[in-house]
Short mmCIF file of C-alpha atoms in Angstrom, two decimals:
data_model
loop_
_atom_site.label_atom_id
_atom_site.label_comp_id
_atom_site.label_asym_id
_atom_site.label_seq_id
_atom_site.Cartn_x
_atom_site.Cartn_y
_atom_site.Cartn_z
CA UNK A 24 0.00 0.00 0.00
CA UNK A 25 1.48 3.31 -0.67
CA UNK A 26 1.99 5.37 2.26
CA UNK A 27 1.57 9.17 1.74
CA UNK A 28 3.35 12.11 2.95
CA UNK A 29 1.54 14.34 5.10
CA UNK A 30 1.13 17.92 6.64
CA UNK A 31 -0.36 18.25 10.01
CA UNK A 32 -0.82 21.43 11.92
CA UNK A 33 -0.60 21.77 15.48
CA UNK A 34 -4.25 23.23 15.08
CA UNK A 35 -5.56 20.11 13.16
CA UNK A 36 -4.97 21.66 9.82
CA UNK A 37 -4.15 18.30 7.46
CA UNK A 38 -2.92 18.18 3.96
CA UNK A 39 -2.08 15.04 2.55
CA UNK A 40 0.17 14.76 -0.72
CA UNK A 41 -1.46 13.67 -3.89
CA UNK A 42 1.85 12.77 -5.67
CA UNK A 43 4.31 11.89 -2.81
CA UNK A 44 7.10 14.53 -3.62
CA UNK A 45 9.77 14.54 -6.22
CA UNK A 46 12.41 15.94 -4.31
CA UNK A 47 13.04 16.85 -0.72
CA UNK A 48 15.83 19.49 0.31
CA UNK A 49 17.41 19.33 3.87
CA UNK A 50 20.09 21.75 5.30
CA UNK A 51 21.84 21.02 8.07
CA UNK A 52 23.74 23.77 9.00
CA UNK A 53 26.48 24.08 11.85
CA UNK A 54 26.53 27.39 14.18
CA UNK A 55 30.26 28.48 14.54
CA UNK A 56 31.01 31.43 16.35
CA UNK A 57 34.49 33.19 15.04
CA UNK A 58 36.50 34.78 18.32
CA UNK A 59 38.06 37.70 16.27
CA UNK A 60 40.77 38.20 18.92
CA UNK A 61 42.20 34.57 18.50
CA UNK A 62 40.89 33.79 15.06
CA UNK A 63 39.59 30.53 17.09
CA UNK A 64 36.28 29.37 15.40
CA UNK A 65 33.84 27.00 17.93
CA UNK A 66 30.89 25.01 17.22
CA UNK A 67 28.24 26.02 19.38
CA UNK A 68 25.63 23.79 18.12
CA UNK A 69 23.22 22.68 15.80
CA UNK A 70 21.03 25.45 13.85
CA UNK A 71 17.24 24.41 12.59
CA UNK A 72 17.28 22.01 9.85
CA UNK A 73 15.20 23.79 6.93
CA UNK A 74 13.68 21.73 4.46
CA UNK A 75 11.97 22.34 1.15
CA UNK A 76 8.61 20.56 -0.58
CA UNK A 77 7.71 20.29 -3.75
CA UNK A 78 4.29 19.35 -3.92
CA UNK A 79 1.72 19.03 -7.26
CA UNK A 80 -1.99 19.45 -6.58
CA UNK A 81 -3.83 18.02 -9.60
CA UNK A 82 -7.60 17.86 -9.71
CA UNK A 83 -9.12 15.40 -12.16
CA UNK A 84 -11.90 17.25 -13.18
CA UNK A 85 -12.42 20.96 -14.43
CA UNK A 86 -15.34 21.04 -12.18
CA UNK A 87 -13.25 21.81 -8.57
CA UNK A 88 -10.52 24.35 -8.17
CA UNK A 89 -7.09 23.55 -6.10
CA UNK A 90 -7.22 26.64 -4.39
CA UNK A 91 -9.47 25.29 -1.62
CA UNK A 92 -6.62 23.35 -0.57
CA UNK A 93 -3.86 25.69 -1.03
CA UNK A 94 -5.80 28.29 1.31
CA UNK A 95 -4.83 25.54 4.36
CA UNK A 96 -1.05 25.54 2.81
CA UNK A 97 -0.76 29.39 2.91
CA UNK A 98 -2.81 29.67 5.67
CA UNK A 99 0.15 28.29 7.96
CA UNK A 100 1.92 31.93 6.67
CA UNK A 101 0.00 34.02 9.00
CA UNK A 102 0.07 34.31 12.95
CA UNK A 103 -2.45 31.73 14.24
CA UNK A 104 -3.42 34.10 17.12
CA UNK A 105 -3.74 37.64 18.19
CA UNK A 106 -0.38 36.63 19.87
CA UNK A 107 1.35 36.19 16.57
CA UNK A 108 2.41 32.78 17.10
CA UNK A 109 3.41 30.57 14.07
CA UNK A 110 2.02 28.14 13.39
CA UNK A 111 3.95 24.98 13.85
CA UNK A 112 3.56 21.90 10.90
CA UNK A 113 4.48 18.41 11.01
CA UNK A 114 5.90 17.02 7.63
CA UNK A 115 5.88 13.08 7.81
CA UNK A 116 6.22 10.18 5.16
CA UNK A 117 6.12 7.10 6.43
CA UNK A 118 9.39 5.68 8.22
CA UNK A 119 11.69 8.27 6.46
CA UNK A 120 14.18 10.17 8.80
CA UNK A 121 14.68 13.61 9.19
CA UNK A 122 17.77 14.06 11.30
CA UNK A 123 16.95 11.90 14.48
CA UNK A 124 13.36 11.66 14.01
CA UNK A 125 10.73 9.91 11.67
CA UNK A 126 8.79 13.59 11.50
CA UNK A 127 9.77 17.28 12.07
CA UNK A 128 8.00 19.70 13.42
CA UNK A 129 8.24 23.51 11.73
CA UNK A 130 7.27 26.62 10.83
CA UNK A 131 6.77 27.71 7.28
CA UNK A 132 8.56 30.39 6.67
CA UNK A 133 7.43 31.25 2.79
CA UNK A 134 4.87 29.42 0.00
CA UNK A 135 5.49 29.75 -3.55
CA UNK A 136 2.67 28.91 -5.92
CA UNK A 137 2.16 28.21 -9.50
CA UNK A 138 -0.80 27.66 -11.46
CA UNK A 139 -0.17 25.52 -14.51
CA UNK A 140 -3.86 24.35 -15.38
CA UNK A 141 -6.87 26.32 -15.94
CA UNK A 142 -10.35 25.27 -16.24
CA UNK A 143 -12.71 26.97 -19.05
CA UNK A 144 -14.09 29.51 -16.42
CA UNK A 145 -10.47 30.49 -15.30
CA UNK A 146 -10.62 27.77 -11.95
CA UNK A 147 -7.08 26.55 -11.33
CA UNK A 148 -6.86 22.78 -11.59
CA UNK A 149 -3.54 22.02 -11.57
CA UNK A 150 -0.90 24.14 -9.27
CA UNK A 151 2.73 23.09 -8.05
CA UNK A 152 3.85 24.75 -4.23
CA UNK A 153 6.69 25.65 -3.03
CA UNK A 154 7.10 24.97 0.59
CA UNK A 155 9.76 26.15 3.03
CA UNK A 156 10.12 24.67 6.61
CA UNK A 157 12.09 25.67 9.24
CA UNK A 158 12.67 23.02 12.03
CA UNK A 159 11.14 24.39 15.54
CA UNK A 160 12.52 23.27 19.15
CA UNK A 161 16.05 24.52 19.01
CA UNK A 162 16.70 27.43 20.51
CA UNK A 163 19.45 29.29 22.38
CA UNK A 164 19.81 30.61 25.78
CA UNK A 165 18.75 34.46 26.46
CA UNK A 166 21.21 34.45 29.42
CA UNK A 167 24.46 35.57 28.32
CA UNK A 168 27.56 35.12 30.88
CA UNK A 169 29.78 37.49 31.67
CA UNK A 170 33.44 36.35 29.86
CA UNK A 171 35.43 37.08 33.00
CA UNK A 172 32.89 35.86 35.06
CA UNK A 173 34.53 32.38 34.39
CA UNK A 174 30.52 31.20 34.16
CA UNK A 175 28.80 28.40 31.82
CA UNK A 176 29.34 29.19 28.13
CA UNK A 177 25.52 29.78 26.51
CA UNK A 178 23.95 26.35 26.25
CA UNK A 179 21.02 24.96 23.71
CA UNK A 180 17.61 23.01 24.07
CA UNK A 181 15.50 21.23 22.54
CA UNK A 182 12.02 19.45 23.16
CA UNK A 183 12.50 15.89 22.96
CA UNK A 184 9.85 14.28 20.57
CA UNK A 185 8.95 10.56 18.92
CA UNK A 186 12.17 9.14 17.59
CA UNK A 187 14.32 10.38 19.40
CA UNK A 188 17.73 9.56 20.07
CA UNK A 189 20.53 10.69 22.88
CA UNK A 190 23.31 9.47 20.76
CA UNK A 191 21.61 10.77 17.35
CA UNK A 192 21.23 13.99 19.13
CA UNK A 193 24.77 14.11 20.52
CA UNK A 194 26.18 13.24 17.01
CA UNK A 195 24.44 16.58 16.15
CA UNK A 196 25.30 18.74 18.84
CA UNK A 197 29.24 17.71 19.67
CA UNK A 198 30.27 15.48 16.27
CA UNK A 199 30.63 12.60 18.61
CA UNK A 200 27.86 10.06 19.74
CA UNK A 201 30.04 8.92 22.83
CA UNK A 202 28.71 12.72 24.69
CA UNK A 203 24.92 11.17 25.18
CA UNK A 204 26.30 10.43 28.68
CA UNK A 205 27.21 13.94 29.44
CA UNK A 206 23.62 15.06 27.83
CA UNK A 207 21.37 12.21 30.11
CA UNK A 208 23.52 13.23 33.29
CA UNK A 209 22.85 17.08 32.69
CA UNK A 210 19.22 16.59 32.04
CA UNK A 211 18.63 14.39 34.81
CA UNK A 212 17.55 11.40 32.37
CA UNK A 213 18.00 7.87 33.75
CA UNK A 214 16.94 5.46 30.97
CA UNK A 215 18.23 6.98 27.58
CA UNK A 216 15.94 4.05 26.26
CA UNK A 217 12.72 5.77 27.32
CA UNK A 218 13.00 9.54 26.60
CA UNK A 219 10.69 11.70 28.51
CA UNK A 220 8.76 13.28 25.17
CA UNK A 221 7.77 16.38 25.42
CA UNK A 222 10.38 17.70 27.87
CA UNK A 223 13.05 20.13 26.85
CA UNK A 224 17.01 19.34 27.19
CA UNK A 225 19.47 21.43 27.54
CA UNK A 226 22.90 21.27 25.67
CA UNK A 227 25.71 22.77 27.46
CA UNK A 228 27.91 24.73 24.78
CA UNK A 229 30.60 22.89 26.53
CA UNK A 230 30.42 19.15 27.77
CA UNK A 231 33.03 17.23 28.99
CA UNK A 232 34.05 13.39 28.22
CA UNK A 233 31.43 11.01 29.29
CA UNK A 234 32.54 9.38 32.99
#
């Protein structure tokens, strides 16, 4: 059975694909901070993975326009609340991986649409979108030490969520799977094997070897 690739919003907005995607673009992207006095660069961390759909909407009749279903796509553009909070959309297809997890969790930062079918009346049948994701649930620290203080270096976070993995997410965050000690012993986690989902971790900028 073919299993389809799906967007879910955190508001129960769904939008399943009709053709499962051509291509998927992922960046992974390191963030290095450059100490200008010592020409030193460090890796800090891991920056949001941003990934990019292409997805066809086809309708097989003249009689019912696409744009119905592009108004939920560009919808997820626009503040959700009088807050202005994004909102947040789950891309998933099937057992794939994305980074660590079988689905990631975003906000869409832009939507680019173009119709390529028309019916008699001017309806658009056939459109292709655009769609650009930003992975949500890394974030840095607002505290920031003071350098002679000798204090903790800024540290990261992230909410832990289905698929998870300590030594996945260490990989990530150091370059070496062997620090998931140092991350379960700083986040008070006792079984790396069941990960409390849902809860955020923190990433000290620096962690020492694993005891």
């Amino acid at each position: 059975m073919l299993t389809k690739a799906t967007l879910t919003d955190d508001d129960a907005g769904f939008v399943e694909f009709q053709f499962n995607p051509e291509t998927i673009e992922f960046t992974f992207q390191a963030d290095l901070k450059n100490e200008s006095q010592t020409d030193d660069t460090q890796y800090i961390g891991a920056k949001p993975i941003k990934l990019t759909l292409e997805m066809l909407l086809d309708e097989p009749t003249s009689t019912q326009s696409v744009a119905s279903r592009l108004d939920t796509i560009t919808r997820w553009t626009t503040p959700k609340d009088e807050k202005n909070t994004p909102y947040e959309v789950t891309f998933k297809w099937g057992s794939m991986k994305i980074g660590s997890a079988t689905g990631v969790t975003c906000h869409c930062e832009s939507v680019k649409v173009k119709y390529e079918l028309f019916s008699t009346d001017g309806l658009p049948v056939r459109a292709r979108a655009t769609i650009s994701l930003q992975e949500v649930g890394r974030k840095k620290t607002k505290k920031k030490p003071n350098p002679t203080s000798g204090g903790e270096m800024p540290a990261r976070s992230r909410v832990l969520r289905a698929g998870d993995d300590l030594a996945v997410l260490a990989f990530h965050e150091y370059g070496s799977t062997a620090k998931w000690r140092g991350i379960a012993d700083r986040n008070a986690i006792d079984n790396p094997f069941t990960l409390p989902l849902g809860r955020e971790v923190v990433f000290p900028a620096r962690l020492g070897a694993p005891q």
